[in-house]
């Protein structure tokens, strides 16, 4: 028998028309929920970014819309608190959104004075540190500034650099 793939659905709306998808993550507690980040990854054409949270039950209208100052390059739902969505941005900002809330602003965001990355964040991952409470889950970001950073979300965004890579002279 011939094997083939079929298109099951298309998630599209006016806000994402003409934009490039840069990252995606399924919600671990609600498998019909998908977060999608949009960015122009061409260095000289940076513009505003977008994160849409979709339900495959309604592929023409996103549940949440988050507009960002630059492109969204990485995102991940927390496992223990799946309402939290971490978003890494092209300018090195890390933002955390509570998708239960209707406000379009992050509940937490890194700042230059608080350990913000100096370059694009390419990966964000929630890691389990053990323990029963939701705060036992830490957020780790990886950036092209050479830092792998762990973020605690219990009292704002407190950071600890796990690894610092430096370029070797050629």
mmCIF file of C-alpha atoms in Angstrom:
data_model
loop_
_atom_site.group_PDB
_atom_site.id
_atom_site.type_symbol
_atom_site.label_atom_id
_atom_site.label_comp_id
_atom_site.label_asym_id
_atom_site.label_seq_id
_atom_site.Cartn_x
_atom_site.Cartn_y
_atom_site.Cartn_z
ATOM 1 C CA UNK A 1 0.000 0.000 0.000
ATOM 2 C CA UNK A 2 1.097 3.535 -0.796
ATOM 3 C CA UNK A 3 2.133 5.625 2.210
ATOM 4 C CA UNK A 4 1.228 9.271 2.254
ATOM 5 C CA UNK A 5 0.621 12.181 4.560
ATOM 6 C CA UNK A 6 -2.546 14.225 4.530
ATOM 7 C CA UNK A 7 -3.093 17.750 5.753
ATOM 8 C CA UNK A 8 -5.412 17.549 8.769
ATOM 9 C CA UNK A 9 -5.822 21.246 9.564
ATOM 10 C CA UNK A 10 -4.284 24.665 9.030
ATOM 11 C CA UNK A 11 -3.961 27.156 11.853
ATOM 12 C CA UNK A 12 -4.290 30.597 10.325
ATOM 13 C CA UNK A 13 -5.680 34.025 11.079
ATOM 14 C CA UNK A 14 -5.147 37.589 9.949
ATOM 15 C CA UNK A 15 -2.489 38.261 12.635
ATOM 16 C CA UNK A 16 -0.136 35.550 11.340
ATOM 17 C CA UNK A 17 -0.643 36.111 7.603
ATOM 18 C CA UNK A 18 2.721 36.365 5.858
ATOM 19 C CA UNK A 19 4.733 35.553 9.001
ATOM 20 C CA UNK A 20 7.331 32.814 9.405
ATOM 21 C CA UNK A 21 6.811 30.118 12.034
ATOM 22 C CA UNK A 22 9.968 29.935 14.162
ATOM 23 C CA UNK A 23 9.022 27.613 17.048
ATOM 24 C CA UNK A 24 6.169 25.511 18.458
ATOM 25 C CA UNK A 25 5.270 23.574 21.592
ATOM 26 C CA UNK A 26 2.295 21.411 22.558
ATOM 27 C CA UNK A 27 0.797 21.905 26.007
ATOM 28 C CA UNK A 28 1.643 18.829 28.138
ATOM 29 C CA UNK A 29 -1.695 18.867 30.042
ATOM 30 C CA UNK A 30 -4.024 19.834 27.184
ATOM 31 C CA UNK A 31 -2.873 18.060 24.015
ATOM 32 C CA UNK A 32 -5.177 20.127 21.782
ATOM 33 C CA UNK A 33 -3.327 23.364 22.727
ATOM 34 C CA UNK A 34 -0.363 24.470 20.610
ATOM 35 C CA UNK A 35 1.779 27.585 21.093
ATOM 36 C CA UNK A 36 3.370 28.936 17.908
ATOM 37 C CA UNK A 37 6.071 31.605 17.719
ATOM 38 C CA UNK A 38 6.566 33.799 14.673
ATOM 39 C CA UNK A 39 9.772 35.640 13.735
ATOM 40 C CA UNK A 40 11.789 36.911 10.816
ATOM 41 C CA UNK A 41 15.183 35.356 11.450
ATOM 42 C CA UNK A 42 16.990 37.454 8.850
ATOM 43 C CA UNK A 43 19.369 39.663 10.847
ATOM 44 C CA UNK A 44 18.749 42.881 8.893
ATOM 45 C CA UNK A 45 14.952 42.569 8.779
ATOM 46 C CA UNK A 46 14.064 42.297 12.447
ATOM 47 C CA UNK A 47 10.604 43.475 13.278
ATOM 48 C CA UNK A 48 7.894 42.763 15.840
ATOM 49 C CA UNK A 49 7.224 39.165 16.759
ATOM 50 C CA UNK A 50 4.131 37.229 17.645
ATOM 51 C CA UNK A 51 3.112 34.241 19.772
ATOM 52 C CA UNK A 52 -0.282 32.654 19.200
ATOM 53 C CA UNK A 53 -1.790 29.981 21.425
ATOM 54 C CA UNK A 54 -4.118 27.798 19.371
ATOM 55 C CA UNK A 55 -6.626 25.071 20.044
ATOM 56 C CA UNK A 56 -6.952 22.586 17.215
ATOM 57 C CA UNK A 57 -10.672 22.702 17.981
ATOM 58 C CA UNK A 58 -10.758 26.226 16.493
ATOM 59 C CA UNK A 59 -8.065 26.559 13.793
ATOM 60 C CA UNK A 60 -9.137 30.039 12.625
ATOM 61 C CA UNK A 61 -9.121 31.946 15.925
ATOM 62 C CA UNK A 62 -6.230 31.744 18.429
ATOM 63 C CA UNK A 63 -7.018 31.484 22.139
ATOM 64 C CA UNK A 64 -4.290 34.003 23.044
ATOM 65 C CA UNK A 65 -2.278 36.576 21.121
ATOM 66 C CA UNK A 66 1.009 37.913 22.474
ATOM 67 C CA UNK A 67 2.761 40.638 20.460
ATOM 68 C CA UNK A 68 6.480 40.981 21.132
ATOM 69 C CA UNK A 69 8.982 43.727 20.277
ATOM 70 C CA UNK A 70 11.064 41.259 18.266
ATOM 71 C CA UNK A 71 10.729 37.727 16.957
ATOM 72 C CA UNK A 72 9.930 34.721 19.164
ATOM 73 C CA UNK A 73 12.735 32.206 18.661
ATOM 74 C CA UNK A 74 11.996 29.576 21.330
ATOM 75 C CA UNK A 75 9.069 28.609 23.531
ATOM 76 C CA UNK A 76 8.049 25.919 25.975
ATOM 77 C CA UNK A 77 5.133 25.124 28.257
ATOM 78 C CA UNK A 78 5.981 24.194 31.855
ATOM 79 C CA UNK A 79 5.173 20.596 32.787
ATOM 80 C CA UNK A 80 4.176 21.129 36.436
ATOM 81 C CA UNK A 81 2.359 24.418 35.726
ATOM 82 C CA UNK A 82 1.230 23.975 32.113
ATOM 83 C CA UNK A 83 -0.453 27.380 32.177
ATOM 84 C CA UNK A 84 3.031 28.955 32.063
ATOM 85 C CA UNK A 85 4.559 29.543 28.649
ATOM 86 C CA UNK A 86 8.216 30.602 28.442
ATOM 87 C CA UNK A 87 9.168 32.578 25.340
ATOM 88 C CA UNK A 88 12.715 33.391 24.226
ATOM 89 C CA UNK A 89 13.110 36.381 21.932
ATOM 90 C CA UNK A 90 15.568 37.404 19.236
ATOM 91 C CA UNK A 91 16.928 40.272 21.388
ATOM 92 C CA UNK A 92 17.744 37.963 24.336
ATOM 93 C CA UNK A 93 14.645 38.703 26.406
ATOM 94 C CA UNK A 94 13.015 35.825 28.260
ATOM 95 C CA UNK A 95 9.291 36.266 28.960
ATOM 96 C CA UNK A 96 6.849 34.030 30.816
ATOM 97 C CA UNK A 97 3.126 34.259 30.046
ATOM 98 C CA UNK A 98 0.245 32.793 32.035
ATOM 99 C CA UNK A 99 -2.076 31.528 29.307
ATOM 100 C CA UNK A 100 -4.995 31.403 31.760
ATOM 101 C CA UNK A 101 -4.969 35.207 31.924
ATOM 102 C CA UNK A 102 -6.529 37.322 29.202
ATOM 103 C CA UNK A 103 -3.909 40.085 29.536
ATOM 104 C CA UNK A 104 -1.378 40.091 26.722
ATOM 105 C CA UNK A 105 1.556 41.058 28.952
ATOM 106 C CA UNK A 106 4.087 38.615 30.406
ATOM 107 C CA UNK A 107 3.854 37.831 34.117
ATOM 108 C CA UNK A 108 7.686 37.720 34.203
ATOM 109 C CA UNK A 109 10.347 39.133 31.862
ATOM 110 C CA UNK A 110 14.127 39.419 32.006
ATOM 111 C CA UNK A 111 15.747 42.845 31.966
ATOM 112 C CA UNK A 112 19.268 44.102 31.240
ATOM 113 C CA UNK A 113 19.820 44.559 34.978
ATOM 114 C CA UNK A 114 18.460 41.099 35.750
ATOM 115 C CA UNK A 115 20.607 38.779 33.645
ATOM 116 C CA UNK A 116 18.976 39.273 30.251
ATOM 117 C CA UNK A 117 20.850 37.517 27.475
ATOM 118 C CA UNK A 118 22.903 39.752 25.183
ATOM 119 C CA UNK A 119 21.902 37.812 22.057
ATOM 120 C CA UNK A 120 19.170 35.609 20.639
ATOM 121 C CA UNK A 121 17.663 32.842 22.795
ATOM 122 C CA UNK A 122 17.571 29.645 20.743
ATOM 123 C CA UNK A 123 16.137 27.204 23.296
ATOM 124 C CA UNK A 124 14.064 27.267 26.480
ATOM 125 C CA UNK A 125 13.384 24.156 28.571
ATOM 126 C CA UNK A 126 11.589 23.632 31.879
ATOM 127 C CA UNK A 127 13.585 21.238 34.084
ATOM 128 C CA UNK A 128 12.462 19.346 37.172
ATOM 129 C CA UNK A 129 14.654 20.027 40.225
ATOM 130 C CA UNK A 130 12.779 17.512 42.379
ATOM 131 C CA UNK A 131 10.315 18.215 45.135
ATOM 132 C CA UNK A 132 6.550 18.395 45.156
ATOM 133 C CA UNK A 133 5.826 22.100 44.708
ATOM 134 C CA UNK A 134 5.420 23.765 41.309
ATOM 135 C CA UNK A 135 8.456 25.975 42.027
ATOM 136 C CA UNK A 136 10.597 22.823 41.820
ATOM 137 C CA UNK A 137 10.528 23.350 38.055
ATOM 138 C CA UNK A 138 13.257 25.682 36.784
ATOM 139 C CA UNK A 139 13.572 27.311 33.403
ATOM 140 C CA UNK A 140 16.777 27.004 31.381
ATOM 141 C CA UNK A 141 17.625 29.179 28.370
ATOM 142 C CA UNK A 142 20.373 28.825 25.778
ATOM 143 C CA UNK A 143 21.597 31.874 23.885
ATOM 144 C CA UNK A 144 24.147 32.661 21.219
ATOM 145 C CA UNK A 145 25.771 35.000 23.770
ATOM 146 C CA UNK A 146 27.446 31.807 25.044
ATOM 147 C CA UNK A 147 25.366 31.448 28.207
ATOM 148 C CA UNK A 148 23.242 28.556 29.413
ATOM 149 C CA UNK A 149 21.168 30.155 32.162
ATOM 150 C CA UNK A 150 18.824 28.729 34.788
ATOM 151 C CA UNK A 151 15.929 30.933 35.887
ATOM 152 C CA UNK A 152 13.946 30.586 39.092
ATOM 153 C CA UNK A 153 10.388 31.874 38.748
ATOM 154 C CA UNK A 154 9.414 31.831 42.434
ATOM 155 C CA UNK A 155 10.445 35.472 43.163
ATOM 156 C CA UNK A 156 10.549 37.137 39.767
ATOM 157 C CA UNK A 157 13.163 35.909 37.328
ATOM 158 C CA UNK A 158 16.335 35.156 39.262
ATOM 159 C CA UNK A 159 19.150 33.792 37.116
ATOM 160 C CA UNK A 160 22.219 31.622 37.558
ATOM 161 C CA UNK A 161 24.578 30.978 34.674
ATOM 162 C CA UNK A 162 25.177 27.230 34.405
ATOM 163 C CA UNK A 163 27.670 27.491 31.533
ATOM 164 C CA UNK A 164 29.539 30.405 29.945
ATOM 165 C CA UNK A 165 31.205 29.676 26.639
ATOM 166 C CA UNK A 166 33.785 32.057 25.232
ATOM 167 C CA UNK A 167 34.963 32.200 21.665
ATOM 168 C CA UNK A 168 38.499 31.023 21.180
ATOM 169 C CA UNK A 169 40.822 33.284 19.225
ATOM 170 C CA UNK A 170 41.318 32.038 15.696
#
